Amino acid sequence: MQIRESTLDDLGQVIAVCDASARARWTSEMIAPRSGRVVLVAVTQGEVVGVAKTHLHPTPEGSSPAGHYLGGVVVAPWFRRQGVGSALTRARLEWIWSRDSIAYYFTNEHNTASIRMHETFNFRPVARFPEIRGVTADDGRSALILFEASRSSTGRP
């Protein structure tokens, strides 16, 4: 499996992964190169099997700190539980660590698969909110948990 930065040429395959996963389709704007973020794809035998991104929020918003956040990850159903999400997360963290010493991520309090995977990268919960940066969980019926990891907590120099 190869992890690389996405290009606009990947859009058709990214949409296919989203459709197969019953997730909202990513757009060309979502994968286009942009300053302050990275969008990565996981490719196996020429096929995009996963996509993931980061976001840079340069200013705090409410109780959410400024910084680099791990964004969405979508993995094709037939490639789940095979390390694709972890490989995309590791690569995104390497990208963030080359720019900053702290990374953030948030998820629905019920998303145990995501929470467990991010725990392997030493993400620790720092707060619970009904909304983070305009995002709610389950139409506001569930909390979002904000997590933080530091370069030093992951064993990185």
XYZ file of C-alpha atoms in Angstrom:
157
model
C 0.000 0.000 0.000
C 1.227 3.466 -0.906
C 0.252 6.629 0.982
C 0.623 9.796 -1.085
C -0.809 13.273 -1.435
C -4.025 13.346 -3.400
C -4.407 15.027 -6.762
C -7.519 16.189 -8.558
C -7.080 13.119 -10.784
C -8.009 10.997 -7.738
C -11.473 12.542 -7.404
C -13.376 9.796 -9.249
C -11.858 7.058 -7.109
C -12.311 9.095 -3.909
C -16.007 9.496 -4.773
C -16.243 5.715 -5.341
C -14.776 5.087 -1.865
C -17.272 7.557 -0.350
C -20.196 5.956 -2.202
C -19.164 2.437 -1.165
C -18.901 3.655 2.426
C -22.304 5.417 2.351
C -20.532 8.673 3.225
C -21.038 12.116 1.727
C -19.032 12.550 -1.464
C -15.810 14.501 -1.219
C -15.553 17.301 -3.769
C -12.673 18.660 -5.807
C -12.460 21.538 -3.289
C -12.012 19.013 -0.479
C -9.023 17.306 -2.121
C -7.433 20.249 -3.940
C -3.995 21.282 -2.687
C -4.257 24.141 -0.216
C -1.851 25.840 2.134
C -1.911 24.612 5.724
C -3.405 21.193 5.135
C -2.734 17.858 3.501
C -5.082 15.385 1.821
C -3.705 11.871 1.482
C -4.871 8.774 -0.351
C -4.048 5.134 0.295
C -3.484 3.281 -2.973
C -3.289 -0.473 -3.535
C -2.640 -1.876 -7.008
C -3.508 1.469 -8.571
C -6.821 1.740 -6.697
C -7.605 4.421 -4.108
C -8.852 2.526 -1.048
C -8.814 5.338 1.501
C -8.620 9.098 1.842
C -7.877 11.366 4.805
C -7.197 15.049 5.455
C -6.023 17.596 7.977
C -7.290 21.071 8.763
C -5.416 24.092 10.046
C -7.451 26.321 12.315
C -5.180 29.332 12.877
C -7.320 30.879 15.619
C -9.196 29.475 18.607
C -12.959 29.158 18.277
C -14.921 29.025 21.493
C -13.169 26.418 23.617
C -11.481 24.792 20.605
C -7.790 25.635 20.387
C -5.993 26.881 17.313
C -3.861 24.300 15.559
C -3.668 21.359 13.206
C -6.592 18.940 13.352
C -6.927 15.492 11.838
C -9.982 15.623 9.611
C -12.122 12.990 7.979
C -10.996 9.512 7.020
C -12.911 7.273 4.625
C -11.766 3.722 3.907
C -13.391 1.396 1.369
C -15.441 -1.239 3.225
C -13.475 -4.138 1.729
C -10.209 -2.640 3.108
C -11.335 -1.850 6.654
C -9.552 -3.408 9.626
C -6.426 -3.862 7.491
C -4.430 -0.885 8.741
C -5.443 1.626 6.064
C -6.891 4.140 8.545
C -3.848 3.765 10.797
C -1.436 4.261 7.894
C -3.289 7.390 6.781
C -3.300 8.702 10.360
C 0.407 7.998 10.850
C 1.225 9.851 7.617
C -0.968 12.819 8.562
C 0.679 13.028 11.970
C 4.132 12.969 10.369
C 3.000 15.866 8.194
C 1.705 17.774 11.254
C 4.824 16.990 13.340
C 6.961 18.590 10.637
C 5.030 21.827 11.293
C 3.860 21.745 14.913
C 4.257 19.817 18.153
C 0.529 19.368 18.928
C -2.235 17.680 16.918
C -5.964 17.671 17.650
C -8.836 15.488 16.597
C -12.446 15.186 17.666
C -15.098 12.544 17.274
C -18.532 11.475 18.399
C -18.399 9.995 21.899
C -19.843 6.729 20.497
C -17.198 6.236 17.781
C -15.216 3.633 19.711
C -13.316 2.358 16.646
C -11.910 5.833 15.981
C -11.170 6.474 19.643
C -9.297 3.173 20.012
C -7.258 3.710 16.859
C -6.272 7.245 17.907
C -5.330 6.008 21.393
C -2.569 3.981 19.691
C -1.124 7.338 18.593
C -1.339 8.614 22.201
C -4.294 10.910 21.670
C -5.826 11.769 25.035
C -9.214 13.386 25.674
C -9.050 17.002 26.780
C -12.703 18.104 26.720
C -16.278 17.218 25.764
C -18.509 19.632 23.889
C -21.938 19.605 22.232
C -20.326 21.368 19.232
C -16.782 21.834 17.963
C -16.023 24.249 15.120
C -19.594 24.104 13.821
C -19.814 20.295 13.976
C -22.342 18.427 16.121
C -22.846 14.714 16.697
C -26.146 12.930 16.118
C -27.943 16.234 15.533
C -26.747 17.462 18.917
C -27.899 14.383 20.865
C -24.332 13.163 21.506
C -21.194 14.880 22.728
C -18.020 15.404 20.757
C -14.756 14.588 22.473
C -11.719 16.736 21.704
C -8.414 14.833 21.798
C -4.834 16.058 21.789
C -1.505 14.391 21.049
C 1.933 15.910 21.286
C 4.935 14.980 19.237
C 6.786 14.006 22.420
C 3.940 11.718 23.603
C 4.182 9.675 20.411
C 7.852 8.981 20.909
C 8.830 11.428 18.165
C 11.779 13.756 18.720
